[in-house]
XYZ file of C-alpha atoms in Angstrom:
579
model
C 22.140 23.499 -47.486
C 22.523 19.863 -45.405
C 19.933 20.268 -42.395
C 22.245 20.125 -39.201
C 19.584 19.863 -36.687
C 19.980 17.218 -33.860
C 17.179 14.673 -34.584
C 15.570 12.913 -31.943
C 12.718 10.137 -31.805
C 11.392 11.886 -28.855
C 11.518 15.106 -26.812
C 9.983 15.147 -23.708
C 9.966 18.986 -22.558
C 9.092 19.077 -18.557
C 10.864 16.519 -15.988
C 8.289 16.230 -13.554
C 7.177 13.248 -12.473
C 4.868 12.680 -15.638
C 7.982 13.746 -18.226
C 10.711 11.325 -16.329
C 7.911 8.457 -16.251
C 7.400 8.981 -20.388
C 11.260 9.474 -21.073
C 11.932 6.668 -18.761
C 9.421 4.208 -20.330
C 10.881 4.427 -24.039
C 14.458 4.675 -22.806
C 13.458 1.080 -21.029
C 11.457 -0.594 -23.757
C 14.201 0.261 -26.329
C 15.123 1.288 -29.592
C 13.923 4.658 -29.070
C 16.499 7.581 -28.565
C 14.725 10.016 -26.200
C 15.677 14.012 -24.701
C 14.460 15.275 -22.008
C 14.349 18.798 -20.831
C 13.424 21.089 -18.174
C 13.650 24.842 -17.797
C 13.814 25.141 -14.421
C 17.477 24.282 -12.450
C 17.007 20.739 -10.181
C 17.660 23.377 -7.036
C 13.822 25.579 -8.351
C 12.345 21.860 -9.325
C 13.158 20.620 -5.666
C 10.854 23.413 -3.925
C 8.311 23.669 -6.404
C 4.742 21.444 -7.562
C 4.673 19.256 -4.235
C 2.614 16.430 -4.488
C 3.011 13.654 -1.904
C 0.619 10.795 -2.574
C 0.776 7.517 -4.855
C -3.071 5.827 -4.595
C -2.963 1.887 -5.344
C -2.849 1.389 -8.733
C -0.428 4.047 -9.476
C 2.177 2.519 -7.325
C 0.951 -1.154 -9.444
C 2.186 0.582 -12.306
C 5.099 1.733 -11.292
C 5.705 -1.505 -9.888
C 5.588 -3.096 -13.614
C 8.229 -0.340 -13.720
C 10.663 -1.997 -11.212
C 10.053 1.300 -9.684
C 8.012 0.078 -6.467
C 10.761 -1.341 -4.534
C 13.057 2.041 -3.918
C 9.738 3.995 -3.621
C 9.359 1.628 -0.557
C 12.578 2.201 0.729
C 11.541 5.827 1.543
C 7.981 6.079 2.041
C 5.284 6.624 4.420
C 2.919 3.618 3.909
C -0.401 5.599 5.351
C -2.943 2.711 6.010
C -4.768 4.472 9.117
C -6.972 7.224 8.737
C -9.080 9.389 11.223
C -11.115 12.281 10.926
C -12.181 14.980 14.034
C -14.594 17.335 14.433
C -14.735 20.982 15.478
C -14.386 19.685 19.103
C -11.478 17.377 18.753
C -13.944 14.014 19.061
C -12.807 11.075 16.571
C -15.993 10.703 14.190
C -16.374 7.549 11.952
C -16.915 7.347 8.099
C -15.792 10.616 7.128
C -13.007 12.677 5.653
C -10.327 9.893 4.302
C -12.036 6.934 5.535
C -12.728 5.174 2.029
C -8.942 4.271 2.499
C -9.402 1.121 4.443
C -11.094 0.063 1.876
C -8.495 -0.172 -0.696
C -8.390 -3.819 -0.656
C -7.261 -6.480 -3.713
C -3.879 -5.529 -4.033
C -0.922 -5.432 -1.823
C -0.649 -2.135 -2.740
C -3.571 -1.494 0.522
C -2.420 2.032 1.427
C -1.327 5.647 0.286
C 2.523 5.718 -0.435
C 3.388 8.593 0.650
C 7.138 10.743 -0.468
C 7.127 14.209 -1.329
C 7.713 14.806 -5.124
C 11.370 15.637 -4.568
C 11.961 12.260 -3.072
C 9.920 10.556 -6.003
C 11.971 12.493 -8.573
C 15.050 11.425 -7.536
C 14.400 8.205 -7.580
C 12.628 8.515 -11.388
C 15.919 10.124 -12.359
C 17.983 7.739 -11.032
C 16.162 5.151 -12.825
C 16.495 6.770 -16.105
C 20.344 7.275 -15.819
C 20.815 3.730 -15.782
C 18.999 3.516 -19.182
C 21.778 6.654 -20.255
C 19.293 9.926 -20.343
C 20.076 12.653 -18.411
C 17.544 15.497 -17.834
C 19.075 18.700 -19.287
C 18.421 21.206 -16.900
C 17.931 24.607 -17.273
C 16.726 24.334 -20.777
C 13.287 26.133 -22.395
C 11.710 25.318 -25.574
C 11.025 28.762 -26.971
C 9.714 27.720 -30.089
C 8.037 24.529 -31.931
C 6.046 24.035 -35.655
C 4.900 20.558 -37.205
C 5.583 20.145 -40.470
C 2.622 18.802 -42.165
C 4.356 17.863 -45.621
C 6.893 15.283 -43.780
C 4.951 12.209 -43.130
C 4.350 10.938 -40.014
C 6.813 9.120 -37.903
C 8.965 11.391 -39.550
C 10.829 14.022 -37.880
C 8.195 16.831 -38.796
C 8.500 18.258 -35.442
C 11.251 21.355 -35.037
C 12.261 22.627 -31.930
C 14.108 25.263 -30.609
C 15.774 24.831 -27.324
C 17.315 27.743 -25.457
C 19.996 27.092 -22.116
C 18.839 29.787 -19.310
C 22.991 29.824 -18.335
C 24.843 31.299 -21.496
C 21.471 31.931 -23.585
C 22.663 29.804 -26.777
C 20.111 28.028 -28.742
C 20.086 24.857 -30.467
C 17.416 23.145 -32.803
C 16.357 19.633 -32.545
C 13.932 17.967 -34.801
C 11.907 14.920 -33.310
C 9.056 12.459 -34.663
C 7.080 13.284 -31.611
C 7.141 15.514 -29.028
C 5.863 15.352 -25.340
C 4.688 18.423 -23.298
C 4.646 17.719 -19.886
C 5.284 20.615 -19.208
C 2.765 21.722 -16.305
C 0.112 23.869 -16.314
C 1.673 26.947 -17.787
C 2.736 24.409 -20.817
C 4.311 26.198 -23.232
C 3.669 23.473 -25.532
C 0.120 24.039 -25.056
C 0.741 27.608 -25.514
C 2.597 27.434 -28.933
C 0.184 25.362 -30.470
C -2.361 26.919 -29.331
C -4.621 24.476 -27.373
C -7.354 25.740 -25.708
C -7.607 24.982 -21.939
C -11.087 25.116 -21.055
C -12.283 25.535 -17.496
C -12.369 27.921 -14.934
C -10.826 29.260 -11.901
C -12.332 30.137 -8.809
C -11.466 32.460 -5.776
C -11.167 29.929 -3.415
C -7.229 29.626 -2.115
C -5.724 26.951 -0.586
C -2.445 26.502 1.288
C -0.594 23.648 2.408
C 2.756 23.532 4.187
C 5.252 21.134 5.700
C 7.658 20.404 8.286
C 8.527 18.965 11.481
C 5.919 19.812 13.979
C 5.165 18.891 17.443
C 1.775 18.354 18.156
C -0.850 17.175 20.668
C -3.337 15.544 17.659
C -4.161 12.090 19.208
C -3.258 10.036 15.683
C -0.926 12.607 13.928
C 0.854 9.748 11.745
C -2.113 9.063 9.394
C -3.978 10.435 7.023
C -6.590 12.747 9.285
C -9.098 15.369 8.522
C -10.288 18.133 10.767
C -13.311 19.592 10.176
C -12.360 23.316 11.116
C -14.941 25.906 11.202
C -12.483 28.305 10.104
C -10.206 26.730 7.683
C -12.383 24.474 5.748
C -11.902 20.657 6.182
C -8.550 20.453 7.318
C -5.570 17.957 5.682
C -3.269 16.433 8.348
C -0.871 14.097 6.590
C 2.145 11.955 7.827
C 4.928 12.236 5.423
C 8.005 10.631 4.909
C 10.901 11.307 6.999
C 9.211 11.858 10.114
C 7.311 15.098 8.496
C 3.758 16.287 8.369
C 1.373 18.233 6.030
C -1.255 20.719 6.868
C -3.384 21.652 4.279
C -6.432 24.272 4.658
C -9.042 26.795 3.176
C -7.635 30.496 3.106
C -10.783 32.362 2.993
C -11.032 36.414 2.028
C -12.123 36.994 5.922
C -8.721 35.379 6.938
C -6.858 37.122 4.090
C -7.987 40.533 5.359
C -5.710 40.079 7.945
C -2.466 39.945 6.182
C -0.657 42.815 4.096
C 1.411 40.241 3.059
C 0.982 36.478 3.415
C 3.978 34.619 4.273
C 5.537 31.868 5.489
C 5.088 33.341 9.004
C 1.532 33.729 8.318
C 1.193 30.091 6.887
C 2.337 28.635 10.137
C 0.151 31.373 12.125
C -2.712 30.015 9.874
C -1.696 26.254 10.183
C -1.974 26.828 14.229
C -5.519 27.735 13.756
C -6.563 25.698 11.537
C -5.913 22.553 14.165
C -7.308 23.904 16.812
C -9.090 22.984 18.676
C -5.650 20.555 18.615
C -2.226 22.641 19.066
C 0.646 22.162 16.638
C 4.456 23.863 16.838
C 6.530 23.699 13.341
C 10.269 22.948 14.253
C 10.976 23.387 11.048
C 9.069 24.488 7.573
C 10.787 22.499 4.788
C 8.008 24.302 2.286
C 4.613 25.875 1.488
C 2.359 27.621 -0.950
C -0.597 28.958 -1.436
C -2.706 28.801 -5.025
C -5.719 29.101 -6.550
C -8.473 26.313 -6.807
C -9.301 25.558 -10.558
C -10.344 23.319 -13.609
C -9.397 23.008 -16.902
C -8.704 20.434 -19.300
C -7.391 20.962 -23.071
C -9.545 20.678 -25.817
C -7.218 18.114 -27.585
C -4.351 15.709 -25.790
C -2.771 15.179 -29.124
C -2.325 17.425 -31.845
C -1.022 17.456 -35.703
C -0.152 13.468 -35.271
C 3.133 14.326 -33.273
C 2.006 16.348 -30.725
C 0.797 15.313 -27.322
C 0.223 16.759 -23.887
C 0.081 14.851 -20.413
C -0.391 15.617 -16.783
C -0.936 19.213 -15.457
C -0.295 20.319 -19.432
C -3.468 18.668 -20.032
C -5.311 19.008 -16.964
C -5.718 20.728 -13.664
C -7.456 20.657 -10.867
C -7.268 20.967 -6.992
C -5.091 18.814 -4.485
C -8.678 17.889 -2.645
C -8.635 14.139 -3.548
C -4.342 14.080 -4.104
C -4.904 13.148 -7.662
C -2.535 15.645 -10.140
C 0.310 13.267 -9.752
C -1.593 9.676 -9.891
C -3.545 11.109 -13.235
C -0.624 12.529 -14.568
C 1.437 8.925 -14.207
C -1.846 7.215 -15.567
C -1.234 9.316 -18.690
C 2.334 8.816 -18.973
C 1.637 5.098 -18.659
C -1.016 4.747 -20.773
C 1.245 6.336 -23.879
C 4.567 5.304 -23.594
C 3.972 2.034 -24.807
C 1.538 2.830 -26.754
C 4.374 5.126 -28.624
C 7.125 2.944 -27.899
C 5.407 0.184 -30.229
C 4.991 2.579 -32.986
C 8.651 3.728 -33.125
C 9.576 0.825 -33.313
C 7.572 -0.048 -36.387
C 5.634 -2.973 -34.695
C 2.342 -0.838 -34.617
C 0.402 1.721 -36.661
C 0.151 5.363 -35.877
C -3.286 5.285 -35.844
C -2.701 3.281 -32.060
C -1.432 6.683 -30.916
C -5.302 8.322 -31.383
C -6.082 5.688 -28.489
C -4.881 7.883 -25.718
C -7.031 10.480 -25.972
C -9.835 8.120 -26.188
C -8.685 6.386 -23.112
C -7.290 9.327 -20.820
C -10.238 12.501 -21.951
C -13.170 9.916 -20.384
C -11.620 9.451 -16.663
C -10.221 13.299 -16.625
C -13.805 14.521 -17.416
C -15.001 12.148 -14.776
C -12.224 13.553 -12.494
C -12.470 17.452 -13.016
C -16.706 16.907 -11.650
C -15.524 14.724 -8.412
C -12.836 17.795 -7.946
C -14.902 20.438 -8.223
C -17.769 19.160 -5.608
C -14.994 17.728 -3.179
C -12.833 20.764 -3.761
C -15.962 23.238 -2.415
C -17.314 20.498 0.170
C -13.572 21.250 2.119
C -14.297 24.966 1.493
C -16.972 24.633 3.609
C -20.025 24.637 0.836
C -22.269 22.412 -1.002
C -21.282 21.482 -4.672
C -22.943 23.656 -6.969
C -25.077 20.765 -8.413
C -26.165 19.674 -4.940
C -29.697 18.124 -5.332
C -29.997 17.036 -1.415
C -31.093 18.615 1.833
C -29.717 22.344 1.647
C -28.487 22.123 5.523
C -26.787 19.264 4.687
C -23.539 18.595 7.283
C -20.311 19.553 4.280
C -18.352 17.369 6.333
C -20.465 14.595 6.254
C -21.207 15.030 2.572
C -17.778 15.254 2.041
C -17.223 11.831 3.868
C -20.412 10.181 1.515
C -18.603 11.528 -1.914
C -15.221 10.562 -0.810
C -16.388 7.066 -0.566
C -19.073 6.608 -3.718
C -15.599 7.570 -5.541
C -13.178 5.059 -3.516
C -12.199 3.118 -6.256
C -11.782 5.935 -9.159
C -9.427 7.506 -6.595
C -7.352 4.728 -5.614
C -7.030 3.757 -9.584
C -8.277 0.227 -8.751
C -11.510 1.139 -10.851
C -10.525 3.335 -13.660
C -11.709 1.218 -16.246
C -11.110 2.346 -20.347
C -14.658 2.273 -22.622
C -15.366 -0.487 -25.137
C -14.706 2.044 -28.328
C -15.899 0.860 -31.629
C -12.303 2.972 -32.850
C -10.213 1.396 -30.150
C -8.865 -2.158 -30.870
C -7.160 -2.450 -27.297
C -10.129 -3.380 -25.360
C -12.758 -5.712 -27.074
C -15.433 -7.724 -25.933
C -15.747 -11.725 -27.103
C -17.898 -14.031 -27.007
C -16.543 -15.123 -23.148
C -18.112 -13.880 -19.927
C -16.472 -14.604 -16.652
C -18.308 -14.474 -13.627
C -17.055 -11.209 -12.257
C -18.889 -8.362 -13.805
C -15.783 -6.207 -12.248
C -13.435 -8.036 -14.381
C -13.784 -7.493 -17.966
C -11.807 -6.011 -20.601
C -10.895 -2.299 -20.482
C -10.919 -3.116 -16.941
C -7.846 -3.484 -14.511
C -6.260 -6.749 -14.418
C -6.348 -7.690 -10.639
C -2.397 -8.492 -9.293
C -3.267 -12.296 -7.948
C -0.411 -14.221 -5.787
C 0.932 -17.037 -7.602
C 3.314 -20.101 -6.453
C 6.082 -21.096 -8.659
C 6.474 -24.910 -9.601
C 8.367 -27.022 -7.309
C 9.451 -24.568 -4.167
C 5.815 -23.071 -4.448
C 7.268 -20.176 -3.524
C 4.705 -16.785 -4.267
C 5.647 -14.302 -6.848
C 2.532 -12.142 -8.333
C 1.385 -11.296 -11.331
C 2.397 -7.948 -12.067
C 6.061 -9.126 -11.448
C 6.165 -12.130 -13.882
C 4.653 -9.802 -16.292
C 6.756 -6.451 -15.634
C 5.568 -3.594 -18.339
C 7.786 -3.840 -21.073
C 5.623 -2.985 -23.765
C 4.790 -6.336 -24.355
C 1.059 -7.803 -24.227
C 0.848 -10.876 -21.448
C -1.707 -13.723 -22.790
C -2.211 -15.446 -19.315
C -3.983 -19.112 -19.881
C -6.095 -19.990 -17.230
C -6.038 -23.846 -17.383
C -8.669 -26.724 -16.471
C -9.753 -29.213 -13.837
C -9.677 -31.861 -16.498
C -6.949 -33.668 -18.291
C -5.108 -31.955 -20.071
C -5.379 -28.888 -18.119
C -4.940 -27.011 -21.556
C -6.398 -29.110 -24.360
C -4.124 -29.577 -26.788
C -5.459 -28.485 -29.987
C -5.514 -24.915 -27.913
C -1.079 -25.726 -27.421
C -1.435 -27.181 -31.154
C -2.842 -23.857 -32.311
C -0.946 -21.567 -30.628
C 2.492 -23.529 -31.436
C 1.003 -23.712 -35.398
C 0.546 -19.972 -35.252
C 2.389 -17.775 -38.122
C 0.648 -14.391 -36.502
C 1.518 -15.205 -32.420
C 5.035 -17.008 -33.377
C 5.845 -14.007 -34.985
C 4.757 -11.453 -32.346
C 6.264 -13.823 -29.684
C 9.825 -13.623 -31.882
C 9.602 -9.821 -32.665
C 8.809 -9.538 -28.524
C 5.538 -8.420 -28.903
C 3.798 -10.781 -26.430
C 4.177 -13.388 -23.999
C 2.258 -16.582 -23.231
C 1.730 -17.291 -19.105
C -0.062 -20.700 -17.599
C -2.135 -20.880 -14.639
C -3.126 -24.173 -13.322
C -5.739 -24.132 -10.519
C -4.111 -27.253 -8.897
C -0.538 -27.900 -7.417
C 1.352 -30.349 -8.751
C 5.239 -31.769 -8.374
C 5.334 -30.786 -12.256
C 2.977 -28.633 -14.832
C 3.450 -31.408 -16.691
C 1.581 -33.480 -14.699
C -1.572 -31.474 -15.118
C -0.690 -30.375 -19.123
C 0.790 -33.351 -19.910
C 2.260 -31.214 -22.616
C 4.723 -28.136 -22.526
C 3.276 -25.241 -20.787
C 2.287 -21.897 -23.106
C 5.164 -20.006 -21.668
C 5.949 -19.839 -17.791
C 3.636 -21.852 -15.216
C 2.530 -20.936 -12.467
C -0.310 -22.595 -9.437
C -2.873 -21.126 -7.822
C -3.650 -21.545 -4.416
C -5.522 -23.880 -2.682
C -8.976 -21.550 -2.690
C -8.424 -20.827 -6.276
C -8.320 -17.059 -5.621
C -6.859 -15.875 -8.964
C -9.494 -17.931 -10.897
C -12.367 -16.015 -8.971
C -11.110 -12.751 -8.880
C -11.198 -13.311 -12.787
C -14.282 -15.086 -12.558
C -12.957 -17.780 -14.466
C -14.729 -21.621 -13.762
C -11.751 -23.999 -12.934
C -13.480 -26.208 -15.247
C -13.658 -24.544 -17.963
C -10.516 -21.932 -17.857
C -10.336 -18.975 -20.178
C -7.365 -16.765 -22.000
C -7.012 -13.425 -20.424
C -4.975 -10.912 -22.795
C -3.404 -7.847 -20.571
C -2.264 -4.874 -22.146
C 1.056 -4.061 -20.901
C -0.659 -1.289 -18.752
C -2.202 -4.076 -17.102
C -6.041 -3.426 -18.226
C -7.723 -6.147 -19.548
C -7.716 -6.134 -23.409
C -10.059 -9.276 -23.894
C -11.086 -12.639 -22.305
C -11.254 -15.657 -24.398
C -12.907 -19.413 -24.004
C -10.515 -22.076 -23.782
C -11.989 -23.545 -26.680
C -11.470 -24.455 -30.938
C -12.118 -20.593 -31.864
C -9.131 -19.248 -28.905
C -6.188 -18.958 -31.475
C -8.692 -17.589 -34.440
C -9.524 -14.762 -31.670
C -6.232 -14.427 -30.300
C -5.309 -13.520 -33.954
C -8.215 -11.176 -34.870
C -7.002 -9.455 -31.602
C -3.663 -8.526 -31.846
C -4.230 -8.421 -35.781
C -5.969 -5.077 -35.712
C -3.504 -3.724 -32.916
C 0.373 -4.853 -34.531
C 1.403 -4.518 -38.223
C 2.478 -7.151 -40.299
């Protein structure tokens, strides 16, 4: 009997933020067909799972995404940041103070839009590329088929809609659960999510408020001796958050705790500041937890990202950021191997890269998450009377970079071809492969006009080999051009658009010619005056090097401008692309 199953390369069941970022990624890159589905109706979606805040290196990503300019459009760029004490007095270096230090992009602040917002404009975005989300639909039942070879559709799914209660099967070469924490995903295939929960509750709320808080457009914490320390946060269109501790002594109060209650709670929580809500627009109270699953991918089809994967509190406003680091981090990864142009075995790569810096995550959650309950972290080694707050302030800061992204750096893996160390060493120990690629300014020829990096190298699953040229003359000597030009493997991963070559002189000149005396490897671009893209590499302008970013933008090597670059270009990209 003829199989009459839907096949699909790809379901993605949940269209959250992390499952419209995946669907949207291989819809873009191409030659991927792609489904998306969530059970709940757009109306449930729009007041549920509120996250607000996109750190740095998220919205860089997104960015490569041609995402960053409409998130602009509607945002509250938070670059100001002020915490107060019990009294009301301004106090320096704690609560959300590490944020003025989120320098080296142009990215320098916390976008903040409520989820909603964000979705929209993620759904919008994936409409062009012709996927819809299908809304309300629920997987109720999945298997992977062992016997059918991978990349094959071994993956069978059974979709039900919530309006008439019909069923349909699909089968799919991989499927995606991003499907929260509840994942049923997770559930059917019976992942373990290890962790724990504790008793501590949380509640935040927003709305329009009036309010005598000195700053109340930034990013402020109060340190309440009642409500933990207190989240103030300007939002976009003209609304704020207030977040806060709901302790058992407060909860005795209430029979039932609602939205009445959150705003009676919210009042208090200020004071010694008052605050009036207009207007709620939404709240909730939860639990405060952590728990990861055992494995992110399962049965070589299988994978889980975001909240699926991992959970944890809204102390340092990282569920959404992590969760678009994951869906980042695979869809190319996927999209290459769909498309034939990789192996499989790339796909093992995401757990490798993703498990490290959620591990590292859950531990900064869990102290930060009881330090604005009021208490020490469990593992606290220091003075026992310790000031939370300013402890709070401390940790906040020792883990700047993780939580803007800017540092989030991916291990050198003896298993994981994407980041490898050569024989080069640049002279910034922050810059090195598995490492973030930092998003210079550049000046076109002729007009000198600035563009950046991460726009003349937009993530299209495609690997950008930027060639930082010389002082001398030719800037790029030309057996390097000679090589690259004579090159079976990079012609052909240049023709099958699996890379792209990028020039960077460190001097101005009315041509690149001028400087190369020979065609440019790809597009050219100057530096400026102060050669600020060669140091932030730590390249010498007189010696230049070959930088090879991932099309996540980390670094994937660095390479001496010398007789051996092509033979390491091609041992590089040899054990990542198939023949």
């Amino acid at each position: 009997m003829p199989d009459s199953a839907e096949r699909v390369d790809v379901l993605v069941v949940g269209a959250g933020p992390v499952g419209l970022i995946t669907a949207l990624q291989l819809a873009k890159f191409g030659g991927v067909s792609v489904r998306i589905v969530e059970k709940q109706a757009k109306s449930m979606q729009d007041a549920y799972g509120r996250a607000i805040t996109l750190f740095p290196r998220t919205s860089e990503m997104l960015d490569q995404l041609g995402l960053a300019d409409d998130l602009l459009q509607d945002c509250f760029a938070i670059r100001d940041t002020v915490a107060y004490d019990a009294n009301g007095q301004e106090v320096h270096g704690r609560g959300w103070s590490f944020m003025h230090d989120m320098k080296d992009t142009v990215f320098d602040f916390a976008l903040v839009l409520r989820q909603k917002f964000q979705e929209e404009i993620f759904r919008n975005a994936l409409r062009r590329y012709g996927v819809q989300v299908e809304a309300p639909i629920e997987l109720t039942a999945v298997s992977a088929d062992r016997n059918i070879p991978v990349t094959d559709y071994r993956v069978t799914a059974t979709l039900a809609d919530r309006r008439n209660g019909k069923s349909e099967t699909v089968r799919c070469r991989y499927l995606i659960g991003c499907d929260g924490g509840r994942s049923s995903v997770r559930r059917i295939f019976g992942i373990p999510f290890e962790g724990t929960t504790s008793e501590d509750k949380w509640v935040r709320i927003d709305g329009q408020v009036k309010t005598d808080v000195p700053k109340p457009r930034t990013y402020c914490s109060i340190e309440s001796p009642t409500h933990g320390n207190v989240l103030w946060a300007a939002l976009d269109h003209g609304a704020t958050r207030i977040g806060y501790a709901f302790t058992d002594d407060r909860a005795s109060a209430y029979a039932e705790f609602d939205e009445a209650a959150a705003v009676k709670e919210a009042i208090a929580a200020v004071k010694p500041f008052h605050v009036e809500f207009e207007r709620v627009d939404w709240w909730t109270i939860y639990t405060v937890g952590q728990r990861i699953a055992k494995q992110f991918f399962v049965e070589d089809c299988v994978f889980l990202a975001g909240d699926a994967c991992h959970t944890h509190s809204s102390a340092a406003a990282q569920g959404m950021n992590t969760g678009i680091h994951d869906a980042v981090n695979l869809g190319w990864k996927l999209s290459l191997v769909l498309r034939g142009l990789a192996s499989p075995a790339l796909l093992e790569t995401y757990q490798a890269e993703r498990l490290p810096n959620v591990q590292r995550l859950i531990q900064y959650d869990k102290d930060i998450s009881q330090l604005m309950t009021a208490r020490l972290p469990e593992n606290w080694q220091g003075n026992l009377s310790a000031d939370v707050n300013v402890v709070l302030g401390q940790i906040l800061k020792e883990s700047g970079t993780f939580t803007s992204g800017l540092g989030i750096f991916y291990e050198i893996q003896a298993n994981n071809p994407l980041n490898c160390l050569n024989l080069f060493s640049g002279l910034q120990s922050m810059v090195r492969p598995g490492m973030r690629g930092p998003d210079v300014t550049l000046f076109r020829p002729g007009t000198f006009d600035r563009t950046r990096l991460i726009r003349e190298l937009p993530n299209v699953a495609r690997f950008g080999v930027v060639v930082f040229g010389t002082e001398n003359m030719p800037a790029i000597p030309g057996t390097v051009s000679q090589d690259v030009k004579g090159s079976p493997t990079l012609q052909s991963l240049i023709a099958r658009d699996c890379l792209t070559f990028l020039t960077i002189l460190p001097n101005r000149a009315p041509s690149p010619y001028e400087l190369l005396k020979h065609e440019p490897l790809g597009r050219a671009f100057f530096d400026d005056d102060n050669k600020i893209a060669y140091r932030r590499y730590g390249i010498e302008p007189l010696q230049g090097a070959i930088v090879v970013l991932r099309p996540d933008g980390w670094i994937g090597t660095m390479i001496a401008l010398g007789d051996k670059a092509v033979w390491e270009l091609e041992g590089y990209f040899g054990c990542i692309f198939s023949n």
